[in-house]
């Protein structure tokens, strides 16, 4: 990190109870290599103790700190100030869209959790279910696995809700399962989990998606939901065809 | 079953585990937390489910607690744990000198270890320093900090506990004689202020316990002592990698999803409310981490953060229910009834800390219900948000 100092105007969305939402500006001296959440936390610590915001891990593993930064969905704990504004510039900080606002920068994401539960999205799963293309390590091949069992991994999806906020369809269709949920179904695969077909093969499932790929653009955690929704459609069709030709 | 009302301040690991234990033992429970769940030290840990091996030489009481709790947590909250295992590796002569003590310590604490030849170690973890001299497998794991805390909170909630998030405790209510009978709070989400009365207040605010006790005019000798951690943008090992030596700076490199996290350091501060991530500590992490995994040098930084331990001052008064964490019954230490403070410990030992604290609360109130948290599987963390 350099000794460089920038002055940045944080324009922050504020809302309390039934009160009218408004924006409030806080001018902060920051290091450009700090992360956006550091600035937000400093506003709370030194300028305004009434600010409400969510965060926990500060290193992109918990999914709590999603916000819209200058109109784009970001995990604020891994978004460097240098990458989203300039010295003397502005950072417009707003809560995620397509979820009800609880207060200021915090939204109620129960819509996402209900969906994840509906498709029984595992939080920990065998390594072979983790999409490793391109990135990360491969399971060691020549080593006996954990007592004959496969290695387990924490799922890639951190349930941050960025994809739902960015999705142009999720805003108008409240019942739409949304990208993260459909991706979780695709990851399990309809072959392994045929019961999921019922949940995802419906208007508010795979067929609601307009292939905008905004979800994939904002996903911070290697899930690529846009691609997975398209693949899930193929799986759904394959299963239907199998059924027509005398399957169960 | 008791119908006593317990108020827990703080929803970090300590607070949520206490809320869960109290609810299981039949208490009416209210949790007051000024942020979301685990926004303090708990969210910002490494995420190492300790096997105890780190403490097997210098602090065997901690080591034994860790290995026992490690095994319990794997059973009751598998949703939040990646059972990926760990290695202790020696990369220089001083590490190698620690080998004998390490083997003996782990044996005394019943921590299962197995020595690997350098070749074997490099085969299972090709990114380790190729100069490594020896390696031991240990039953470490990686936990997901938020979901570990949420699983306890969700289960507490399903047993009736009420959570007030984004709600600061701004003062304590007293009975006129200085005894504590509740809390004054400020809900920042709707800007409402109100009071909550209870039979006992449990102060589980970690590095902030002193701010709460000072509301009752009590000083506790807790020094906030933060440490820095850095996350790198690529997963380079399957297992948690520890340096085979006595605990020091930057000697844990933990895989977390697709990242590696290196930590940590230690320095003192006055006010834990905001702690800067010091650039020289960040530089030290890459220095130390790459001694274990050289490829870290070619890996991009993804995040840098800090968390604050509540270091317990030496000669601290108060009854030590365990040497590894501290619970004060302020009736005994300060002649103030109605307030218990708990601090210290580790994420790995959260359940045990809660058991000991709730034992103390039960004894004070004459409640005779045993702890069952070690045998009670937790419900899905998602149920915290969805009833
Ligand atoms: C750098 C570092 C790395 C660590 N890594 C590991 C690890 O890898 N493995 C491991 O097992 N352990 C680890 N630990 C230890 C572990 O993180 C801590 O023991 C644990 O998080 C402490 O939890 P707590 O609930 O006591 O404190 P906190 O999590 O800090 O909880 C206190 C809560 O009180 C709230 N609060 C404060 N004031 C008020 C108020 N006035 N009103 C309402 N609420 C309030 C705060 O918002 C906070 O949420 C690490 C610790 C540090 C410092
Ligand atoms: S799919 Fe990606 S963006 Fe959507 S919730 Fe999961 S991690 Fe977040
Ligand atoms: S705070 Fe956990 S993902 Fe950002």
XYZ file of C-alpha atoms and ligand atoms in Angstrom:
700
model
C 0.000 0.000 0.000
C 1.332 3.435 -0.895
C 1.414 6.539 1.319
C -0.791 8.251 -1.255
C -3.873 10.032 0.106
C -7.047 10.812 -1.780
C -10.068 12.913 -0.865
C -13.273 11.096 -1.793
C -16.931 12.114 -1.391
C -19.027 9.196 -0.193
C -22.627 9.919 -1.196
C -24.558 7.497 0.967
C -28.179 6.348 0.720
C -29.967 6.895 4.031
C -33.317 5.595 5.235
C -34.723 5.099 8.742
C -37.998 3.351 9.540
C -40.846 4.856 7.498
C -38.865 8.033 6.827
C -38.104 9.349 3.348
C -34.914 8.067 1.755
C -32.236 10.659 0.986
C -28.528 10.913 0.238
C -25.903 12.251 2.606
C -22.353 13.215 1.647
C -19.312 12.444 3.780
C -15.923 13.677 2.615
C -13.132 11.340 3.666
C -9.403 11.211 3.329
C -8.554 7.677 2.202
C -5.725 5.650 0.812
C -6.667 4.606 -2.728
C -5.600 1.066 -1.872
C -8.137 0.756 0.932
C -11.352 -1.079 0.239
C -14.747 0.618 -0.010
C -15.982 -1.082 3.203
C -13.088 0.546 5.114
C -14.444 3.961 4.124
C -17.999 3.005 5.058
C -16.876 1.675 8.428
C -14.939 4.890 9.088
C -18.059 6.958 8.345
C -19.796 4.968 11.077
C -16.834 5.172 13.485
C -15.960 8.862 13.123
C -18.816 10.728 11.424
C -22.228 9.210 12.047
C -22.988 6.413 14.483
C -26.518 6.056 13.156
C -25.292 4.547 9.858
C -26.523 0.974 9.337
C -24.494 -1.335 7.076
C -23.709 -5.041 6.904
C -20.345 -6.767 6.873
C -18.604 -9.644 8.621
C -15.586 -11.340 7.055
C -13.917 -8.473 5.166
C -12.389 -10.949 2.701
C -15.186 -12.082 0.380
C -16.204 -15.301 2.072
C -19.442 -14.331 3.841
C -21.450 -12.338 1.299
C -22.671 -9.749 3.812
C -21.207 -6.537 2.378
C -22.881 -6.286 -1.028
C -23.796 -2.696 -2.033
C -24.169 -0.709 -5.218
C -21.097 1.409 -5.776
C -21.609 4.091 -8.442
C -24.509 2.033 -9.728
C -22.728 -1.311 -9.921
C -23.147 -4.270 -7.546
C -19.933 -4.848 -5.571
C -18.650 -6.791 -2.614
C -17.341 -3.701 -0.869
C -14.717 -5.586 1.135
C -12.708 -6.502 -1.963
C -13.422 -3.392 -4.038
C -10.418 -1.105 -3.945
C -11.241 2.588 -3.842
C -8.623 3.099 -6.598
C -10.639 0.912 -8.962
C -13.965 2.730 -8.602
C -13.174 6.451 -8.303
C -10.377 9.019 -8.492
C -8.799 11.600 -6.217
C -11.468 14.247 -5.602
C -14.090 11.871 -7.029
C -17.379 10.547 -5.769
C -18.544 7.142 -4.530
C -22.297 6.748 -4.581
C -23.085 3.991 -2.077
C -26.551 2.434 -2.224
C -28.217 -0.730 -0.939
C -28.763 -3.692 -3.270
C -31.873 -3.539 -5.465
C -34.720 -6.037 -5.691
C -34.775 -6.618 -1.928
C -36.696 -4.570 0.683
C -34.456 -2.028 2.455
C -34.244 -2.550 6.224
C -32.336 0.671 6.830
C -29.640 2.693 5.029
C -27.407 0.149 3.268
C -28.953 -3.044 4.652
C -31.548 -5.103 2.784
C -33.667 -8.111 3.703
C -32.359 -10.992 1.566
C -34.803 -13.650 2.776
C -36.010 -14.051 -0.828
C -32.585 -15.494 -1.671
C -32.379 -17.781 1.365
C -35.889 -19.163 0.814
C -34.890 -20.044 -2.745
C -31.599 -21.618 -1.720
C -33.483 -23.777 0.779
C -36.050 -24.736 -1.868
C -33.331 -26.266 -4.055
C -31.499 -27.670 -1.006
C -28.336 -25.830 -2.017
C -25.532 -27.475 -0.074
C -23.210 -25.103 1.799
C -20.490 -27.765 1.797
C -20.206 -30.305 -0.995
C -17.821 -32.855 -2.523
C -14.898 -31.321 -4.360
C -15.980 -32.933 -7.623
C -19.124 -30.780 -7.574
C -17.066 -27.585 -7.346
C -16.519 -26.088 -10.773
C -12.764 -25.897 -10.968
C -12.331 -24.987 -14.629
C -9.517 -22.572 -15.072
C -8.979 -21.646 -11.454
C -7.975 -23.175 -8.170
C -6.333 -26.473 -7.346
C -7.319 -29.917 -8.518
C -7.941 -32.668 -6.014
C -4.764 -34.691 -5.544
C -5.206 -37.749 -7.738
C -2.699 -40.211 -6.394
C -3.500 -39.807 -2.714
C -6.073 -41.849 -0.846
C -8.949 -39.549 -0.002
C -10.133 -38.781 3.486
C -10.788 -42.316 4.740
C -11.996 -43.315 1.275
C -14.369 -40.347 1.132
C -14.130 -37.432 -1.225
C -12.783 -34.100 -0.058
C -15.414 -31.549 0.827
C -15.466 -27.880 -0.125
C -17.344 -24.826 1.083
C -19.608 -23.915 -1.838
C -18.455 -21.126 -4.141
C -21.695 -19.199 -3.859
C -21.475 -16.919 -0.817
C -25.158 -15.942 -1.040
C -24.313 -12.274 -1.405
C -27.344 -11.361 -3.514
C -25.375 -9.267 -6.035
C -26.781 -11.312 -8.922
C -30.377 -10.739 -7.851
C -29.738 -7.014 -7.489
C -28.214 -6.830 -10.964
C -30.859 -8.982 -12.648
C -33.261 -6.944 -14.828
C -35.949 -9.616 -14.453
C -35.789 -10.059 -10.675
C -36.998 -6.468 -10.251
C -40.318 -7.045 -11.972
C -40.924 -10.697 -11.085
C -40.876 -11.026 -7.338
C -41.450 -14.763 -7.433
C -38.541 -15.411 -9.812
C -36.118 -17.833 -8.152
C -33.198 -15.807 -9.473
C -29.665 -16.545 -10.650
C -28.016 -17.860 -7.462
C -30.829 -20.326 -6.799
C -30.916 -21.663 -10.361
C -27.125 -21.931 -10.344
C -27.305 -23.970 -7.141
C -29.761 -26.344 -8.839
C -27.523 -26.650 -11.909
C -24.506 -27.434 -9.751
C -26.275 -30.393 -8.200
C -27.502 -31.529 -11.599
C -30.938 -32.929 -12.414
C -29.398 -36.378 -12.874
C -28.262 -36.438 -9.267
C -31.244 -34.533 -7.916
C -34.210 -35.207 -10.269
C -36.698 -33.744 -7.771
C -35.319 -30.292 -8.485
C -36.880 -30.346 -11.964
C -40.247 -29.593 -10.431
C -38.887 -26.517 -8.684
C -36.979 -25.022 -11.613
C -39.060 -26.077 -14.662
C -41.734 -23.376 -14.319
C -42.392 -19.751 -15.268
C -40.618 -18.444 -12.188
C -37.734 -20.846 -12.745
C -35.392 -21.293 -15.701
C -37.894 -19.913 -18.224
C -38.095 -16.462 -16.611
C -34.471 -15.619 -17.417
C -33.883 -13.226 -20.362
C -30.204 -14.133 -20.740
C -28.978 -10.669 -19.822
C -25.917 -12.163 -18.121
C -25.814 -9.240 -15.666
C -25.580 -11.834 -12.911
C -22.407 -13.325 -14.312
C -20.928 -9.848 -14.744
C -21.307 -8.991 -11.044
C -20.807 -12.398 -9.377
C -17.677 -12.075 -7.210
C -17.302 -15.752 -6.438
C -16.754 -17.883 -9.572
C -20.329 -19.083 -9.892
C -21.129 -17.769 -13.392
C -24.882 -18.047 -12.845
C -25.804 -16.898 -16.364
C -24.067 -19.821 -17.989
C -25.487 -22.206 -15.388
C -29.074 -21.126 -16.045
C -28.610 -21.866 -19.766
C -27.117 -25.247 -18.934
C -29.957 -25.988 -16.526
C -32.436 -25.323 -19.356
C -30.670 -27.960 -21.410
C -30.865 -30.362 -18.479
C -34.592 -29.669 -18.055
C -35.251 -30.319 -21.748
C -33.182 -33.502 -21.709
C -35.177 -34.738 -18.759
C -38.501 -33.926 -20.449
C -37.444 -35.813 -23.566
C -36.414 -38.786 -21.478
C -39.836 -38.753 -19.860
C -41.668 -38.661 -23.202
C -39.754 -41.661 -24.447
C -41.055 -43.971 -21.819
C -39.030 -42.901 -18.846
C -40.483 -42.576 -15.382
C -37.565 -25.163 33.069
C -36.682 -21.678 34.267
C -38.550 -18.641 33.061
C -35.724 -16.283 33.853
C -35.060 -13.652 31.212
C -31.438 -13.345 30.108
C -30.164 -10.432 28.006
C -27.059 -11.168 25.948
C -25.072 -8.181 24.645
C -23.120 -8.964 21.469
C -23.794 -11.456 18.664
C -20.271 -12.586 17.903
C -19.343 -16.230 18.418
C -19.503 -15.898 22.185
C -22.902 -14.202 22.263
C -24.661 -16.492 19.784
C -23.337 -19.639 21.462
C -24.478 -18.344 24.861
C -27.909 -17.438 23.458
C -28.253 -20.960 22.037
C -27.222 -22.633 25.285
C -29.503 -20.406 27.401
C -32.465 -21.070 25.094
C -31.889 -24.836 25.258
C -31.863 -24.639 29.041
C -35.239 -22.944 29.055
C -34.308 -19.291 29.519
C -36.185 -16.496 27.843
C -33.403 -14.903 25.769
C -32.965 -11.474 24.194
C -29.826 -10.688 22.193
C -28.812 -7.082 21.532
C -26.176 -6.503 18.838
C -25.193 -3.143 17.406
C -24.376 -4.506 13.945
C -25.332 -7.591 11.983
C -24.344 -11.053 13.269
C -20.557 -11.510 13.587
C -19.543 -8.025 12.446
C -16.852 -7.721 15.142
C -13.882 -9.972 15.705
C -15.829 -13.127 14.891
C -16.518 -12.364 11.243
C -12.942 -11.313 10.626
C -11.041 -14.353 11.835
C -8.851 -16.543 9.677
C -11.466 -19.255 9.837
C -9.142 -21.943 11.154
C -10.928 -24.725 13.003
C -7.988 -25.422 15.271
C -6.881 -28.995 15.853
C -5.120 -27.710 18.949
C -1.676 -28.609 17.614
C -0.705 -24.929 17.557
C -0.997 -24.872 21.345
C 0.200 -28.399 22.141
C 3.596 -27.270 23.419
C 2.961 -23.929 25.137
C -0.671 -24.034 26.217
C -1.970 -27.554 26.615
C -5.220 -26.517 28.229
C -6.126 -24.628 25.039
C -4.904 -27.501 22.900
C -7.127 -30.047 24.634
C -10.138 -27.737 24.468
C -9.529 -27.201 20.750
C -9.275 -30.856 19.759
C -12.377 -31.756 21.752
C -14.448 -28.857 20.436
C -13.128 -29.388 16.896
C -14.656 -32.855 16.956
C -17.942 -31.662 18.440
C -18.387 -28.812 15.934
C -17.839 -31.135 12.980
C -20.865 -33.096 14.185
C -23.227 -30.326 15.228
C -22.547 -27.767 12.478
C -21.200 -29.547 9.363
C -22.776 -26.820 7.175
C -20.148 -24.282 8.183
C -17.032 -26.433 8.126
C -14.769 -27.651 5.361
C -13.001 -30.672 6.891
C -9.941 -30.190 4.713
C -7.277 -31.159 7.246
C -4.031 -29.385 7.991
C -0.275 -29.669 7.912
C 2.501 -28.357 10.131
C 5.639 -27.940 8.096
C 9.277 -27.257 8.986
C 11.225 -25.089 6.554
C 14.358 -24.266 8.589
C 16.529 -25.673 11.361
C 14.728 -23.827 14.146
C 11.456 -25.385 12.983
C 13.101 -28.783 13.026
C 14.251 -28.258 16.618
C 10.593 -27.864 17.565
C 9.740 -31.284 16.124
C 10.339 -33.403 19.244
C 8.360 -31.080 21.517
C 5.551 -30.971 18.971
C 5.256 -34.758 18.761
C 5.277 -35.055 22.540
C 2.779 -32.220 23.043
C 0.309 -33.598 20.519
C 0.545 -37.021 22.100
C -0.126 -35.592 25.559
C -3.140 -33.670 24.256
C -4.403 -36.644 22.199
C -4.191 -34.769 18.905
C -3.798 -37.337 16.120
C -0.790 -36.472 13.945
C 1.186 -38.341 11.306
C 4.634 -37.467 10.027
C 5.137 -37.305 6.255
C 8.396 -37.327 4.342
C 9.008 -34.113 2.372
C 8.278 -36.070 -0.778
C 4.926 -37.289 0.517
C 4.010 -33.798 1.688
C 4.855 -32.261 -1.678
C 2.865 -34.892 -3.478
C -0.334 -34.046 -1.643
C 0.403 -30.299 -1.565
C 2.596 -29.438 -4.568
C 2.640 -25.699 -3.761
C 4.495 -26.066 -0.459
C 8.035 -24.727 -0.152
C 10.087 -27.442 -1.918
C 12.814 -27.028 0.720
C 10.552 -28.290 3.483
C 12.275 -30.572 5.966
C 9.350 -32.443 7.493
C 5.569 -32.275 7.773
C 2.802 -33.538 10.071
C -0.864 -33.999 9.240
C -3.335 -32.625 11.813
C -7.165 -32.549 11.916
C -7.516 -28.798 11.202
C -10.394 -27.441 9.180
C -11.684 -24.243 7.591
C -14.877 -22.695 8.898
C -17.092 -20.118 7.279
C -17.210 -17.457 10.008
C -20.594 -15.896 9.324
C -22.392 -19.198 8.793
C -20.861 -20.719 11.927
C -22.303 -17.845 13.953
C -25.604 -17.860 12.052
C -26.180 -21.562 12.727
C -26.015 -20.945 16.490
C -28.198 -17.841 16.151
C -30.744 -19.645 13.949
C -31.072 -22.486 16.433
C -31.386 -20.074 19.355
C -34.090 -18.216 17.436
C -35.979 -21.432 16.720
C -35.972 -22.039 20.476
C -37.479 -18.651 21.165
C -34.525 -16.261 21.419
C -35.252 -12.741 20.166
C -32.530 -10.847 18.273
C -32.315 -7.050 18.091
C -29.738 -6.325 15.402
C -28.401 -2.857 14.545
C -29.239 -2.022 18.130
C -26.636 -0.497 20.464
C -26.650 -0.943 24.207
C -26.204 2.671 25.278
C -26.551 2.240 29.038
C -27.349 -0.254 31.775
C -30.494 -0.075 33.918
C -29.889 -0.194 37.653
C -32.105 -0.769 40.662
C -30.896 2.337 42.492
C -28.333 0.352 44.486
C -26.096 -0.112 41.478
C -27.304 -3.630 40.650
C -28.059 -4.256 36.992
C -31.599 -4.997 35.929
C -31.538 -4.455 32.198
C -30.276 -2.393 29.274
C -31.105 0.846 27.505
C -30.868 0.426 23.768
C -30.950 2.426 20.544
C -32.252 0.669 17.435
C -30.442 2.477 14.633
C -32.496 0.885 11.873
C -35.661 2.736 12.919
C -34.060 5.254 15.279
C -36.055 4.073 18.310
C -34.786 4.053 21.876
C -36.192 1.705 24.501
C -35.423 -0.301 27.622
C -35.283 -4.058 28.150
C -35.488 -5.536 31.648
C -34.053 -8.913 32.524
C -32.957 -11.130 35.399
C -29.381 -11.322 34.198
C -27.298 -9.397 31.656
C -24.481 -11.283 29.919
C -21.824 -8.988 28.464
C -20.356 -10.878 25.486
C -18.881 -7.928 23.624
C -15.370 -9.296 23.083
C -12.845 -6.481 22.747
C -15.598 -4.039 23.783
C -16.457 -5.591 27.189
C -14.798 -2.636 28.928
C -17.181 -0.174 27.273
C -20.164 -2.042 28.713
C -18.743 -2.543 32.215
C -17.792 1.141 32.392
C -21.532 1.891 32.137
C -21.730 0.246 35.573
C -18.594 2.027 36.750
C -16.522 -1.156 36.536
C -13.109 -1.434 34.941
C -11.970 -4.741 33.477
C -8.312 -5.200 32.554
C -8.841 -6.025 28.890
C -6.433 -4.704 26.288
C -7.748 -4.611 22.699
C -4.991 -6.252 20.631
C -5.653 -6.404 16.897
C -3.997 -8.492 14.206
C -3.895 -8.140 10.428
C -4.792 -10.817 7.843
C -4.458 -10.786 4.075
C -6.416 -12.818 1.522
C -4.852 -13.786 -1.820
C -6.745 -14.444 -4.991
C -6.055 -18.106 -5.620
C -6.393 -21.366 -3.756
C -2.977 -22.979 -3.569
C -3.505 -25.841 -1.124
C -6.149 -28.282 -0.075
C -5.167 -28.108 3.610
C -4.517 -25.478 6.272
C -0.756 -24.884 6.397
C 0.890 -24.033 9.720
C 4.519 -23.409 10.545
C 6.027 -26.074 12.795
C 7.257 -23.731 15.528
C 5.951 -21.813 18.488
C 3.088 -19.482 17.542
C 4.270 -16.300 15.809
C 3.363 -13.718 13.151
C 2.103 -14.854 9.760
C 2.502 -18.547 10.500
C -0.946 -19.729 9.401
C -1.896 -19.950 5.727
C -5.465 -21.059 5.364
C -7.391 -21.952 2.225
C -10.825 -20.310 2.278
C -13.025 -21.147 -0.768
C -10.818 -20.053 -3.745
C -8.453 -17.975 -1.622
C -5.491 -18.268 0.685
C -5.569 -16.238 3.909
C -2.320 -15.437 5.725
C -2.281 -14.227 9.325
C -1.675 -12.721 11.669
C 0.106 -10.021 13.708
C -0.376 -8.365 17.057
C -0.312 -4.730 18.201
C -2.009 -2.575 20.840
C -4.593 0.144 20.413
C -6.844 2.231 22.644
C -10.221 2.113 20.883
C -11.327 -1.050 19.056
C -14.123 0.740 17.134
C -11.940 1.405 14.142
C -8.555 -0.176 13.531
C -6.552 0.612 10.416
C -5.019 -2.194 8.378
C -1.341 -1.236 8.647
C 0.576 -1.482 5.345
C 3.757 -2.834 6.968
C 1.729 -5.674 8.509
C 0.302 -6.483 5.091
C 3.855 -6.633 3.712
C 4.918 -8.910 6.556
C 2.147 -11.375 5.699
C 3.421 -11.946 2.180
C 6.970 -12.201 3.538
C 6.071 -14.860 6.099
C 3.407 -16.629 4.081
C 5.663 -17.166 1.091
C 8.197 -18.955 3.293
C 5.577 -21.708 3.509
C 4.033 -21.318 0.041
C 6.349 -19.500 -2.383
C 3.661 -19.163 -5.082
C 1.847 -16.633 -2.880
C 4.296 -14.033 -4.200
C 2.810 -14.374 -7.671
C -0.744 -14.184 -6.356
C -2.798 -10.995 -6.262
C -4.037 -9.531 -2.986
C -7.811 -9.891 -2.782
C -8.522 -8.335 0.596
C -6.762 -7.110 3.731
C -8.438 -6.859 7.105
C -7.964 -6.947 10.836
C -9.635 -8.302 13.941
C -9.191 -7.421 17.584
C -8.518 -9.900 20.373
C -9.458 -8.959 23.883
C -6.162 -9.648 25.627
C -6.673 -10.326 29.314
C -4.215 -8.330 31.442
C -1.991 -10.305 33.792
C -3.109 -10.366 37.388
C -6.638 -9.677 36.272
C -9.016 -10.066 39.195
C -12.122 -12.143 38.845
C -12.700 -15.801 38.876
C -11.129 -17.685 36.085
C -13.536 -20.435 35.079
C -10.895 -21.502 32.606
C -7.430 -20.200 31.994
C -8.204 -19.865 28.321
C -11.098 -17.450 28.683
C -12.472 -15.347 31.471
C -15.933 -14.966 32.972
C -16.557 -12.371 35.646
C -19.486 -12.560 37.975
C -19.518 -8.891 38.924
C -21.233 -9.794 42.190
C -17.998 -11.470 43.255
C -15.549 -8.953 41.824
C -17.380 -5.644 42.273
C -20.400 -6.422 44.437
C -22.764 -5.594 41.583
C -25.579 -8.103 41.015
C -27.098 -8.959 37.651
C -24.097 -8.692 35.315
C -21.734 -11.371 33.975
C -18.881 -10.603 31.559
C -17.280 -13.226 29.326
C -14.318 -12.693 27.061
C -11.321 -14.388 25.481
C -11.229 -17.860 23.960
C -11.304 -18.852 20.316
C -13.861 -19.402 17.642
C -13.104 -23.112 17.886
C -14.084 -23.141 21.566
C -17.252 -21.031 21.310
C -19.552 -23.832 22.451
C -17.441 -24.629 25.498
C -17.210 -20.973 26.524
C -20.971 -20.762 26.331
C -21.390 -23.942 28.382
C -19.149 -22.614 31.172
C -20.807 -19.203 31.154
C -24.340 -20.564 31.235
C -23.307 -22.985 34.018
C -22.267 -19.919 35.990
C -25.519 -18.083 35.225
C -27.563 -21.149 36.210
C -25.690 -21.493 39.491
C -26.263 -17.839 40.315
C -29.999 -18.114 39.673
C -30.393 -21.562 41.222
C -31.393 -23.210 37.938
C -30.528 -26.877 37.692
C -30.586 -27.824 33.995
C -27.588 -29.526 32.383
C -25.953 -28.351 29.163
C -26.906 -30.317 26.036
C -25.251 -28.273 23.286
C -22.562 -30.881 22.585
C -25.254 -33.370 21.511
C -27.633 -30.970 19.759
C -27.198 -30.557 15.991
C -27.752 -26.982 14.850
C -30.341 -26.113 12.210
C -29.489 -24.537 8.830
C -27.958 -21.064 9.070
C -30.498 -19.901 6.481
C -33.241 -20.343 9.063
C -31.939 -17.289 10.851
C -33.487 -15.196 8.079
C -36.407 -17.434 7.189
C -38.816 -18.773 9.788
C -6.697 -11.722 14.156
C -7.487 -12.845 14.792
C -7.595 -14.079 14.142
C -8.306 -15.130 14.737
N -8.389 -16.328 14.079
C -9.022 -17.365 14.675
C -9.082 -18.626 14.022
O -8.595 -18.794 12.902
N -9.685 -19.670 14.670
C -10.234 -19.507 15.908
O -10.737 -20.487 16.452
N -10.219 -18.319 16.544
C -9.614 -17.244 15.963
N -9.600 -16.024 16.599
C -10.300 -15.870 17.876
C -11.808 -15.597 17.671
O -12.000 -14.825 16.522
C -12.398 -14.840 18.834
O -12.155 -15.562 19.994
C -13.904 -14.658 18.712
O -14.250 -14.125 17.465
C -14.397 -13.754 19.800
O -15.791 -13.614 19.660
P -16.636 -12.670 20.608
O -18.037 -12.991 20.348
O -16.155 -12.784 22.004
O -16.278 -11.185 20.123
P -16.872 -10.316 18.827
O -17.015 -11.207 17.699
O -16.016 -9.158 18.735
O -18.321 -9.960 19.325
C -18.618 -8.862 20.115
C -19.860 -8.215 19.581
O -20.331 -7.230 20.481
C -20.920 -6.193 19.730
N -20.981 -4.976 20.555
C -19.951 -4.233 21.000
N -20.405 -3.184 21.709
C -21.762 -3.269 21.710
C -22.813 -2.459 22.263
N -22.559 -1.364 22.968
N -24.095 -2.850 22.067
C -24.392 -3.965 21.335
N -23.431 -4.758 20.798
C -22.138 -4.414 20.979
C -20.015 -6.063 18.529
O -20.689 -5.441 17.448
C -19.632 -7.505 18.256
O -20.434 -8.106 17.275
C -8.899 -14.942 16.003
C -8.819 -13.692 16.630
C -8.128 -12.655 16.038
C -8.049 -11.341 16.722
S -24.296 -16.573 -7.573
Fe -22.579 -15.157 -7.243
S -23.573 -13.127 -7.119
Fe -25.185 -14.642 -6.849
S -25.395 -14.892 -4.626
Fe -23.955 -16.506 -5.343
S -21.920 -15.579 -5.129
Fe -23.400 -13.883 -5.006
S -17.706 -8.686 4.426
Fe -17.867 -10.812 3.937
S -18.035 -10.762 1.797
Fe -17.546 -8.710 2.248
